[in-house]
C-alpha positions as YAML, in Angstrom:
chain: A
units: angstrom
residues:
- id: 1
  name: MET
  ca: [9.27, 39.92, -162.11]
- id: 2
  name: ALA
  ca: [7.66, 43.34, -162.22]
- id: 3
  name: GLN
  ca: [6.09, 44.63, -159.04]
- id: 4
  name: PRO
  ca: [2.32, 45.02, -159.03]
- id: 5
  name: ILE
  ca: [1.21, 48.62, -159.13]
- id: 6
  name: ALA
  ca: [-0.38, 49.14, -155.77]
- id: 7
  name: ALA
  ca: [-1.61, 52.08, -153.80]
- id: 8
  name: PRO
  ca: [0.51, 52.92, -150.74]
- id: 9
  name: GLU
  ca: [-2.27, 51.68, -148.44]
- id: 10
  name: VAL
  ca: [-1.71, 48.09, -149.67]
- id: 11
  name: GLY
  ca: [1.74, 48.19, -148.11]
- id: 12
  name: ARG
  ca: [4.87, 46.31, -149.03]
- id: 13
  name: VAL
  ca: [6.59, 43.11, -147.88]
- id: 14
  name: VAL
  ca: [10.38, 42.93, -147.75]
- id: 15
  name: LEU
  ca: [11.90, 39.44, -147.65]
- id: 16
  name: PHE
  ca: [15.44, 38.38, -146.69]
- id: 17
  name: THR
  ca: [16.84, 35.04, -147.82]
- id: 18
  name: GLY
  ca: [19.20, 32.83, -145.90]
- id: 19
  name: LEU
  ca: [22.80, 32.40, -146.93]
- id: 20
  name: ASN
  ca: [23.27, 30.47, -150.15]
- id: 21
  name: TRP
  ca: [25.92, 27.94, -151.03]
- id: 22
  name: SER
  ca: [28.14, 28.66, -153.98]
- id: 23
  name: GLY
  ca: [26.13, 28.40, -157.21]
- id: 24
  name: GLU
  ca: [22.73, 28.42, -155.47]
- id: 25
  name: SER
  ca: [20.26, 31.18, -156.04]
- id: 26
  name: TYR
  ca: [17.83, 32.64, -153.55]
- id: 27
  name: ARG
  ca: [15.18, 30.52, -155.27]
- id: 28
  name: ALA
  ca: [16.57, 27.52, -153.38]
- id: 29
  name: THR
  ca: [15.43, 29.01, -150.07]
- id: 30
  name: GLY
  ca: [11.78, 29.32, -151.08]
- id: 31
  name: THR
  ca: [11.89, 33.08, -150.58]
- id: 32
  name: ASP
  ca: [11.41, 33.74, -154.29]
- id: 33
  name: ALA
  ca: [8.29, 31.54, -154.35]
- id: 34
  name: LEU
  ca: [6.98, 33.38, -151.29]
- id: 35
  name: ALA
  ca: [7.52, 36.73, -153.03]
- id: 36
  name: GLN
  ca: [5.76, 35.48, -156.17]
- id: 37
  name: ASP
  ca: [2.76, 34.32, -154.11]
- id: 38
  name: LEU
  ca: [2.51, 37.70, -152.41]
- id: 39
  name: ARG
  ca: [2.77, 39.54, -155.74]
- id: 40
  name: ARG
  ca: [0.05, 37.35, -157.28]
- id: 41
  name: GLY
  ca: [-2.14, 38.47, -154.38]
- id: 42
  name: GLY
  ca: [-1.47, 42.10, -155.30]
- id: 43
  name: VAL
  ca: [1.02, 42.92, -152.55]
- id: 44
  name: PRO
  ca: [4.41, 44.29, -153.66]
- id: 45
  name: ALA
  ca: [7.25, 42.13, -152.36]
- id: 46
  name: THR
  ca: [11.00, 42.41, -152.79]
- id: 47
  name: VAL
  ca: [13.68, 39.80, -152.11]
- id: 48
  name: HIS
  ca: [17.11, 40.63, -150.71]
- id: 49
  name: ARG
  ca: [20.15, 38.77, -149.48]
- id: 50
  name: PRO
  ca: [21.07, 39.30, -145.80]
- id: 51
  name: GLY
  ca: [23.93, 41.70, -146.57]
- id: 52
  name: GLU
  ca: [21.58, 43.98, -148.50]
- id: 53
  name: TRP
  ca: [19.46, 45.07, -145.53]
- id: 54
  name: ALA
  ca: [20.78, 48.66, -145.40]
- id: 55
  name: ARG
  ca: [20.26, 49.24, -149.12]
- id: 56
  name: ALA
  ca: [16.79, 47.69, -148.90]
- id: 57
  name: ALA
  ca: [15.89, 50.08, -146.08]
- id: 58
  name: ASP
  ca: [17.26, 53.08, -147.95]
- id: 59
  name: ASP
  ca: [15.37, 52.09, -151.12]
- id: 60
  name: LEU
  ca: [12.10, 51.72, -149.23]
- id: 61
  name: LEU
  ca: [12.58, 55.01, -147.36]
- id: 62
  name: ALA
  ca: [13.19, 56.77, -150.70]
- id: 63
  name: LEU
  ca: [9.78, 55.75, -152.08]
- id: 64
  name: ALA
  ca: [7.30, 58.55, -152.55]
- id: 65
  name: PRO
  ca: [4.72, 58.12, -151.30]
- id: 66
  name: ARG
  ca: [5.97, 55.71, -148.65]
- id: 67
  name: PRO
  ca: [3.95, 52.53, -148.11]
- id: 68
  name: GLN
  ca: [1.53, 52.89, -145.23]
- id: 69
  name: ALA
  ca: [2.24, 49.39, -143.92]
- id: 70
  name: ILE
  ca: [5.44, 47.34, -143.98]
- id: 71
  name: ALA
  ca: [5.97, 43.67, -143.20]
- id: 72
  name: VAL
  ca: [9.35, 41.97, -143.19]
- id: 73
  name: TYR
  ca: [10.39, 38.31, -143.35]
- id: 74
  name: GLY
  ca: [13.78, 36.78, -142.63]
- id: 75
  name: TYR
  ca: [14.75, 33.16, -143.13]
- id: 76
  name: SER
  ca: [17.87, 31.75, -141.44]
- id: 77
  name: ALA
  ca: [20.67, 34.36, -141.75]
- id: 78
  name: GLY
  ca: [18.01, 36.69, -143.14]
- id: 79
  name: GLY
  ca: [16.49, 36.89, -139.64]
- id: 80
  name: PRO
  ca: [19.13, 39.21, -138.17]
- id: 81
  name: ALA
  ca: [19.08, 41.19, -141.44]
- id: 82
  name: ALA
  ca: [15.30, 41.62, -141.11]
- id: 83
  name: ALA
  ca: [15.77, 42.88, -137.53]
- id: 84
  name: ARG
  ca: [18.41, 45.43, -138.63]
- id: 85
  name: PHE
  ca: [16.17, 46.52, -141.51]
- id: 86
  name: ALA
  ca: [13.21, 47.01, -139.15]
- id: 87
  name: ARG
  ca: [15.35, 49.02, -136.73]
- id: 88
  name: ARG
  ca: [16.54, 51.32, -139.56]
- id: 89
  name: LEU
  ca: [12.91, 51.93, -140.62]
- id: 90
  name: GLY
  ca: [11.88, 52.66, -137.05]
- id: 91
  name: GLU
  ca: [14.70, 55.18, -136.66]
- id: 92
  name: ALA
  ca: [13.26, 56.94, -139.74]
- id: 93
  name: GLY
  ca: [9.77, 57.00, -138.20]
- id: 94
  name: LEU
  ca: [8.29, 54.12, -140.23]
- id: 95
  name: PRO
  ca: [6.97, 51.25, -138.06]
- id: 96
  name: VAL
  ca: [6.94, 47.64, -139.20]
- id: 97
  name: GLU
  ca: [3.56, 45.97, -138.77]
- id: 98
  name: THR
  ca: [4.87, 42.39, -138.64]
- id: 99
  name: MET
  ca: [8.31, 40.82, -138.67]
- id: 100
  name: VAL
  ca: [8.33, 37.06, -139.32]
- id: 101
  name: LEU
  ca: [11.55, 35.19, -138.57]
- id: 102
  name: LEU
  ca: [11.75, 31.62, -139.85]
- id: 103
  name: ASP
  ca: [14.36, 29.38, -138.21]
- id: 104
  name: ALA
  ca: [16.54, 32.48, -137.86]
- id: 105
  name: TRP
  ca: [20.16, 32.23, -136.79]
- id: 106
  name: GLY
  ca: [21.03, 33.64, -133.42]
- id: 107
  name: SER
  ca: [18.83, 35.90, -131.42]
- id: 108
  name: ALA
  ca: [17.52, 39.17, -132.71]
- id: 109
  name: GLU
  ca: [16.75, 42.33, -130.83]
- id: 110
  name: VAL
  ca: [13.32, 43.57, -131.82]
- id: 111
  name: ALA
  ca: [13.07, 47.31, -132.38]
- id: 112
  name: CYS
  ca: [10.29, 49.01, -130.45]
- id: 113
  name: SER
  ca: [8.85, 50.18, -133.77]
- id: 114
  name: VAL
  ca: [7.95, 46.58, -134.72]
- id: 115
  name: ARG
  ca: [4.35, 45.97, -133.75]
- id: 116
  name: LEU
  ca: [4.52, 42.14, -133.75]
- id: 117
  name: THR
  ca: [7.38, 39.73, -134.23]
- id: 118
  name: VAL
  ca: [6.54, 36.10, -134.97]
- id: 119
  name: ALA
  ca: [9.50, 33.76, -134.61]
- id: 120
  name: TYR
  ca: [8.93, 30.30, -136.08]
- id: 121
  name: ARG
  ca: [11.63, 27.80, -135.23]
- id: 122
  name: LEU
  ca: [12.17, 24.08, -135.41]
- id: 123
  name: GLN
  ca: [13.78, 23.75, -131.99]
- id: 124
  name: PRO
  ca: [13.32, 25.61, -128.73]
- id: 125
  name: GLY
  ca: [15.91, 28.30, -128.24]
- id: 126
  name: GLU
  ca: [16.45, 31.90, -127.35]
- id: 127
  name: ALA
  ca: [13.47, 33.96, -128.47]
- id: 128
  name: PRO
  ca: [13.93, 37.41, -129.95]
- id: 129
  name: SER
  ca: [13.64, 40.08, -127.28]
- id: 130
  name: PRO
  ca: [12.34, 43.64, -127.42]
- id: 131
  name: ALA
  ca: [14.93, 46.43, -127.33]
- id: 132
  name: ARG
  ca: [13.25, 47.63, -124.13]
- id: 133
  name: PRO
  ca: [11.02, 45.48, -121.90]
- id: 134
  name: GLY
  ca: [7.42, 45.56, -123.06]
- id: 135
  name: CYS
  ca: [7.92, 47.86, -126.06]
- id: 136
  name: ALA
  ca: [7.22, 45.19, -128.71]
- id: 137
  name: ARG
  ca: [5.19, 41.98, -128.84]
- id: 138
  name: VAL
  ca: [7.04, 38.74, -129.63]
- id: 139
  name: GLN
  ca: [5.33, 35.45, -130.42]
- id: 140
  name: ASP
  ca: [7.78, 32.54, -130.29]
- id: 141
  name: THR
  ca: [6.47, 29.35, -131.92]
- id: 142
  name: VAL
  ca: [8.15, 25.97, -132.27]
- id: 143
  name: ILE
  ca: [7.00, 24.30, -135.50]
- id: 144
  name: ASP
  ca: [6.17, 20.63, -135.32]
- id: 145
  name: ALA
  ca: [8.97, 19.02, -137.35]
- id: 146
  name: ASP
  ca: [6.59, 16.14, -138.13]
- id: 147
  name: LEU
  ca: [4.40, 18.39, -140.32]
- id: 148
  name: ALA
  ca: [6.05, 16.80, -143.37]
- id: 149
  name: PRO
  ca: [6.28, 13.10, -142.39]
- id: 150
  name: GLY
  ca: [6.42, 11.90, -146.01]
- id: 151
  name: LEU
  ca: [9.61, 13.92, -146.42]
- id: 152
  name: GLY
  ca: [11.17, 12.57, -143.24]
- id: 153
  name: GLY
  ca: [10.10, 15.63, -141.28]
- id: 154
  name: LEU
  ca: [11.12, 19.23, -141.58]
- id: 155
  name: GLY
  ca: [14.70, 20.41, -141.37]
- id: 156
  name: HIS
  ca: [16.38, 23.79, -141.64]
- id: 157
  name: PHE
  ca: [16.40, 23.75, -145.46]
- id: 158
  name: SER
  ca: [13.00, 22.15, -146.04]
- id: 159
  name: VAL
  ca: [11.08, 24.36, -143.59]
- id: 160
  name: ALA
  ca: [11.43, 27.36, -145.93]
- id: 161
  name: VAL
  ca: [9.80, 25.56, -148.85]
- id: 162
  name: ASP
  ca: [7.14, 23.60, -146.96]
- id: 163
  name: ALA
  ca: [3.65, 24.59, -148.14]
- id: 164
  name: THR
  ca: [2.09, 24.37, -144.65]
- id: 165
  name: VAL
  ca: [4.77, 26.55, -143.10]
- id: 166
  name: MET
  ca: [4.59, 29.06, -145.95]
- id: 167
  name: ARG
  ca: [0.81, 29.36, -145.39]
- id: 168
  name: LEU
  ca: [1.51, 30.21, -141.73]
- id: 169
  name: VAL
  ca: [4.01, 32.87, -142.83]
- id: 170
  name: VAL
  ca: [1.67, 34.42, -145.41]
- id: 171
  name: GLU
  ca: [-1.18, 34.54, -142.87]
- id: 172
  name: GLN
  ca: [1.03, 36.60, -140.58]
- id: 173
  name: LEU
  ca: [2.25, 38.96, -143.32]
- id: 174
  name: VAL
  ca: [-0.89, 39.75, -145.32]
- id: 175
  name: GLN
  ca: [-4.65, 39.79, -144.92]
- id: 176
  name: ASP
  ca: [-7.31, 40.63, -147.51]
- id: 177
  name: GLY
  ca: [-4.80, 41.58, -150.22]
- id: 178
  name: ARG
  ca: [-2.77, 44.02, -148.13]
- id: 179
  name: VAL
  ca: [-0.10, 44.02, -145.44]
- id: 180
  name: ARG
  ca: [-1.72, 42.89, -142.22]
- id: 181
  name: ARG
  ca: [-2.17, 45.85, -139.86]
- id: 182
  name: ARG
  ca: [-1.39, 45.39, -136.17]
- id: 183
  name: PRO
  ca: [-2.28, 47.55, -133.20]
- id: 184
  name: ALA
  ca: [0.67, 49.31, -131.57]
- id: 185
  name: PRO
  ca: [2.03, 47.50, -128.49]
- id: 186
  name: GLY
  ca: [-0.03, 48.41, -125.46]
- id: 187
  name: GLY
  ca: [-2.86, 49.52, -127.78]
...
């Protein structure tokens, strides 16, 4: 799908899928539907597999003009990829407004250039931590697995396609047709 033509001030959302089983596409993770929703709202969004994080960062950094606001999302194995992507952008002087991790594998170190990290998970566990104490804000939220009782509750695969959860994600990423801006930590 073609990207909407948007002024740099609208920003851009970069999404990382989870790992896919043989024969599955990234559409199975719900990430494609999330990208389509964002694009319909006028916000450019790209979808990448976890192993593509470096190329995604390089592609974004090569844009002229660069987007004024960046948000990043990582589902499952895409969580650590999103964290690496955000670190690469920060090293190039481009902060990430919001990084949303959905039931991400492992723990992620949050670059100090990420203004807010929201980690949604189904079970309590190790929250992402800032690269240095106090340099980034992290909001760790356990999602009520009973949000989808008619489906037998949420699980790792269903959480990324659940409409209620996706609304929570979108609310963190965008506001008023643009990437949601966040104050710098300590600001």
